[in-house]
Amino acid sequence: MKKLFTLLLAVAGLGSLWAQTTREHFNIDKGWRFAFGHATDFTKDYNYGTNYFSHLAKTGYGEGITTAAFDDRSWRLLNLPHDWAVEQPFDQKGSLSHGFKAIGRNFPEASIGWYRKVINIPESDFGRRISLAFDGVYRNSEVWVNGHYMGNEPSGYLGFEYDITDYVNYGGDNQIVVRADATFEEGWFYEGAGIYRHVWLNKTDKLHVATDGTFVTSEVKDGQAELSISVAVQNDGLQRRNFTMKHILTDAQGKEVATDNLLELYVLPYKTQEVVSQLTLDKPVLWDLDNPHLYTLTTTVYDNGKAIDTYTTTIGIRTIRFDNNEGFFLNGKHVKIKGTNNHQDHAGVGSAMPDGLQEYRIKVLKSFGSNAYRCSHNPPTPELLDVCDRLGILVIDEHRMMGSSLLQKDDLKRLIDRDRNHPSVISWSVGNEEWGIENKVSGARIAQTMQGYVKSLDSTRPATAAFSGSIGSKGITTTLDLLGINYIVNKSTDDQHKLFPAQSIWGTEEGSTHATRGVYFRDDEKHHIPAYDKAPNSSFISIEDGWKHYASRDYLGGMFIWTGFDYRGEPTPYAWPSIGTYFGMVDQCGFYKDDAWYLKSWWGNEPVLHLLPHWNWEGKEGQPIEVWAHSNCDEVELFLNKKSLGKKKMEANSHLQWMVNYTPGTLEAVGYKNGKKVLTDRIQTTKAPATLALTGNASTIKANDTDIVMVTVAVKDKNGLAVPTAEDEVGFSIKGPGRIIGVGNGNPSSLERDRFIETIETAPIENLKEKIVTATTGNEALVTESYDATGWDNAFKDDRTQEFGQKAPALVYRGSFTLPQWQKDATITLFSSNIGVEQSVYVNGKLVAANLKQKAELVLPHDILHTGANSIAIVATPILKNRPWDFINMNPGLVRIFTPAPQWKRKLFSGLAQVIIQSTGEAGSIELTATGNGLKPATLTVKAQK
Ligand code: GAL
């Protein structure tokens, strides 16, 4: 019965199904403990690495903090994904690349993060293969399981998996410990810090499909698809295993469309066997941008007729072709690539994106007609590619650093193995602007090796690299089949095409123009750049000029704008106190800048008419204001207060502009197609802000602890017009089963907080002294607040032998702890650990716990505490060693000052702010209320449904 009970508990704890014989894949993002270590002072890094024999010296020699015995009760409790960088304040000493967040070299106290989590693994799992998979930890992570060192992953972007089978405590708790070191940067853009992607617990039979072990490619001909399926079957056991295999292909509706049985297979112990087969599918539904149809291949491995592993691979059937003269083809149809570059960084949450946010962002990009995404400049989070597959967007999947050493080749292989079944991925990028080599022969050699290596792993997609050097150099432009050009302003794609006519070319970066959302006059003091699409200087060209170049040349596959979304870091052309970029077509929240309307006009399929700027120019009456229209109408006529300012003809891939002397009122544009009025857009001078307005991108979300709703905050005047210049500060409160996980407003020079979280400070118990006494009673004089114990012995001076026990029936310990100033709502807790078999604890002379036999969390009343020094006295019976090597606890615990999160708030910027709300798991109504000085509050209700 007990066994059954443990199993139930374990399974319930992991939110899974009943115990299985086939593969199980659990998400273990919930309930991690987190605390900072220290990058330069090991005493503040839990003395990590100071043991005589370290974890690198002997198996199982994990130091204190890496073991289950370590006391982490005072640590912060959080769910993954987690980015601690985004929670840090901004500081001018921080790195420009990381958006001046206070992490990195100058902040050793905030650059090491420790994570701990306990998982229960039932006894019934004994005999299976158990592994822990991390999708990505930024960076240089080390992992321990039950004090055993599992390994180190330098990359902040690659996933990694540890087989923990032999280290597991079956039928009990297992301690996972992760140390992440974000002192160094891998990129030159904001990268976040910590376990910012999912973590999984995998359980399989010893005979199982290898991780990322399937590869399905397809050829489409005459209404049929010929699928080539390769499955790597791994035997992690001591015996040769015979097996059979079955593939079932189901379509998006779950209907079985093809099957295959593979018989008489075997794999030797500790070997991996490749099982290759073909499957023919009649009338396949192709994966396309408008109809991204996905099939599921379910592969089951049988041992003696018993299913022992089931592995699913999501695939899309499609063909791609890059043509040196005609560009890119998807399923035989020409598609001009209209892409953007993006980093994984969003307002409020940084790199720790819930899956729903990946989806939101791709939808924003698609909304202005973008059909492609470049993962600059690193392997993306797997769920991003899932979304791209599902929503239909093409992807350049990028390797972090160009190179052909074993390390880089191995990293490249891991990326390709992981992502090769995603139909969205159309090219592997092996490098970006590698200034040190891209113009040199060595660069050509490296690129050639990498390209060849890519072909050996996946012959269905070309390698590419983003080139920023000079055409005609001896470097990487001479060797790549598909060359990426970064910025045509200083190099001619035509020249390259003439030099290497057999090569395909696309624009991997174009743009890098600067714009602040909703701002139309430059203000260098405020770091504001007008949002008209203009080249910032002669080193750049406008988005429009870039697109005209790519749109007008058939041989070019298309282009990727730098960037889709703004991101933290690289605040070009400014520096501190700007903390984010101005490059985006949308800001850090995903709010459109005007350029997104330009793209929507020429990239999208719907009629578009968008006027800029806004029409609130108090103080500029009579002065000329530049008015632009982004539109795909044939003609646009502009009216100011009903008076026509002329009709203009639109040229393809262009925009229209007027100079208009400012008079308050209404500016209206009317768009014509074929002489017929099809659209109008109107901007109006507004009154002062009066009422807050909240809009969610969904009215219901899943009550699953991860789903999100993106809320836009705006403010309206008394006539209900949104005020585009509002900068009011808005406070947020939330009720029901939701939590706020981040706020932002898209202002690249705002130093406001992204997250409002609890503060945890700890005070160790110091100067611990001891005095032997005859009994645990009658020690009142020794435990008073001000007793002077200077003359006592240092605690634990004598070894706790049985002889010591005979001379010491009881002891009084005295020590002190120092408290900082605390807030009224702080909770101050002594996390006590017993240094006696039984002990009573006094703080400043007041008894706070009597006769404790085990660890306790003692909440200390504020009125017995002082800012500064406090005394602690412990009356205890001694713990004695049975054997000389026994470990006895000598640490009485520590005091934690927990200050709850302050109220969430954010200023509006150019009239908007964003709040991200996440489900807390339960069903019910989530109510977000926004309040601001002199403004009518607003409440948004979102239903969380099971
Ligand atoms: C490119 C680079 C990008 C970004 C951009 C800014 O050179 O590849 O990562 O830094 O410049 O203009």
PDB file of N, CA and C and ligand atoms in Angstrom, residues 188-189 343 374 377 432-433 435 486-487 509 512 540 562 567 570 572 583, ligand 1:
ATOM      1  N   TRP A 188      25.759  40.534 -28.280  1.00  0.00           N
ATOM      2  CA  TRP A 188      25.956  41.969 -28.070  1.00  0.00           C
ATOM      3  C   TRP A 188      24.588  42.627 -27.945  1.00  0.00           C
ATOM      4  N   PHE A 189      23.634  41.816 -27.510  1.00  0.00           N
ATOM      5  CA  PHE A 189      22.240  42.244 -27.372  1.00  0.00           C
ATOM      6  C   PHE A 189      21.755  41.645 -26.072  1.00  0.00           C
ATOM      7  N   HIS A 343      15.307  39.119 -31.610  1.00  0.00           N
ATOM      8  CA  HIS A 343      15.896  38.455 -30.452  1.00  0.00           C
ATOM      9  C   HIS A 343      14.767  38.006 -29.549  1.00  0.00           C
ATOM     10  N   ARG A 374      14.002  35.574 -38.786  1.00  0.00           N
ATOM     11  CA  ARG A 374      15.378  35.102 -38.584  1.00  0.00           C
ATOM     12  C   ARG A 374      15.676  35.096 -37.088  1.00  0.00           C
ATOM     13  N   HIS A 377      20.715  35.945 -32.863  1.00  0.00           N
ATOM     14  CA  HIS A 377      21.768  35.280 -33.627  1.00  0.00           C
ATOM     15  C   HIS A 377      22.101  33.995 -32.888  1.00  0.00           C
ATOM     16  N   ASN A 432      26.980  35.143 -38.461  1.00  0.00           N
ATOM     17  CA  ASN A 432      26.515  36.507 -38.686  1.00  0.00           C
ATOM     18  C   ASN A 432      27.649  37.500 -38.538  1.00  0.00           C
ATOM     19  N   GLU A 433      27.868  38.294 -39.552  1.00  0.00           N
ATOM     20  CA  GLU A 433      28.835  39.394 -39.482  1.00  0.00           C
ATOM     21  C   GLU A 433      30.077  38.997 -38.700  1.00  0.00           C
ATOM     22  N   TRP A 435      33.242  39.594 -38.445  1.00  0.00           N
ATOM     23  CA  TRP A 435      34.176  40.603 -38.952  1.00  0.00           C
ATOM     24  C   TRP A 435      35.611  40.112 -39.030  1.00  0.00           C
ATOM     25  N   ASN A 486      24.054  41.623 -45.343  1.00  0.00           N
ATOM     26  CA  ASN A 486      23.620  42.564 -44.318  1.00  0.00           C
ATOM     27  C   ASN A 486      23.893  43.985 -44.830  1.00  0.00           C
ATOM     28  N   TYR A 487      22.847  44.654 -45.256  1.00  0.00           N
ATOM     29  CA  TYR A 487      22.858  46.080 -45.598  1.00  0.00           C
ATOM     30  C   TYR A 487      23.438  46.389 -46.984  1.00  0.00           C
ATOM     31  N   GLU A 509      19.951  41.089 -43.346  1.00  0.00           N
ATOM     32  CA  GLU A 509      19.618  42.257 -42.528  1.00  0.00           C
ATOM     33  C   GLU A 509      19.464  43.460 -43.438  1.00  0.00           C
ATOM     34  N   SER A 512      17.893  48.674 -39.851  1.00  0.00           N
ATOM     35  CA  SER A 512      18.641  49.303 -38.760  1.00  0.00           C
ATOM     36  C   SER A 512      18.327  50.795 -38.735  1.00  0.00           C
ATOM     37  N   PHE A 540      23.029  54.287 -43.659  1.00  0.00           N
ATOM     38  CA  PHE A 540      21.803  53.477 -43.674  1.00  0.00           C
ATOM     39  C   PHE A 540      20.914  53.922 -44.819  1.00  0.00           C
ATOM     40  N   TRP A 562      16.074  44.501 -40.044  1.00  0.00           N
ATOM     41  CA  TRP A 562      16.619  44.631 -38.688  1.00  0.00           C
ATOM     42  C   TRP A 562      15.857  45.772 -38.037  1.00  0.00           C
ATOM     43  N   TYR A 567      14.254  45.621 -28.981  1.00  0.00           N
ATOM     44  CA  TYR A 567      14.763  44.751 -27.910  1.00  0.00           C
ATOM     45  C   TYR A 567      15.656  45.582 -27.005  1.00  0.00           C
ATOM     46  N   GLU A 570      21.811  47.655 -27.245  1.00  0.00           N
ATOM     47  CA  GLU A 570      22.077  48.355 -28.524  1.00  0.00           C
ATOM     48  C   GLU A 570      21.187  49.589 -28.726  1.00  0.00           C
ATOM     49  N   THR A 572      21.276  52.233 -30.096  1.00  0.00           N
ATOM     50  CA  THR A 572      21.764  53.096 -31.177  1.00  0.00           C
ATOM     51  C   THR A 572      20.706  54.115 -31.605  1.00  0.00           C
ATOM     52  N   PHE A 583      15.304  50.114 -33.471  1.00  0.00           N
ATOM     53  CA  PHE A 583      15.299  49.505 -34.801  1.00  0.00           C
ATOM     54  C   PHE A 583      13.949  48.930 -35.222  1.00  0.00           C
TER      55      PHE A 583
HETATM   56  C1  GAL B   1      24.289  44.277 -37.336  1.00  0.00           C
HETATM   57  C2  GAL B   1      24.243  43.060 -36.432  1.00  0.00           C
HETATM   58  C3  GAL B   1      22.997  43.071 -35.574  1.00  0.00           C
HETATM   59  C4  GAL B   1      22.816  44.415 -34.946  1.00  0.00           C
HETATM   60  C5  GAL B   1      22.719  45.457 -36.015  1.00  0.00           C
HETATM   61  C6  GAL B   1      22.507  46.847 -35.456  1.00  0.00           C
HETATM   62  O1  GAL B   1      25.576  44.550 -37.662  1.00  0.00           O
HETATM   63  O2  GAL B   1      24.283  41.870 -37.162  1.00  0.00           O
HETATM   64  O3  GAL B   1      23.103  42.089 -34.595  1.00  0.00           O
HETATM   65  O4  GAL B   1      23.871  44.655 -34.104  1.00  0.00           O
HETATM   66  O5  GAL B   1      23.902  45.453 -36.745  1.00  0.00           O
HETATM   67  O6  GAL B   1      22.564  47.803 -36.468  1.00  0.00           O
END
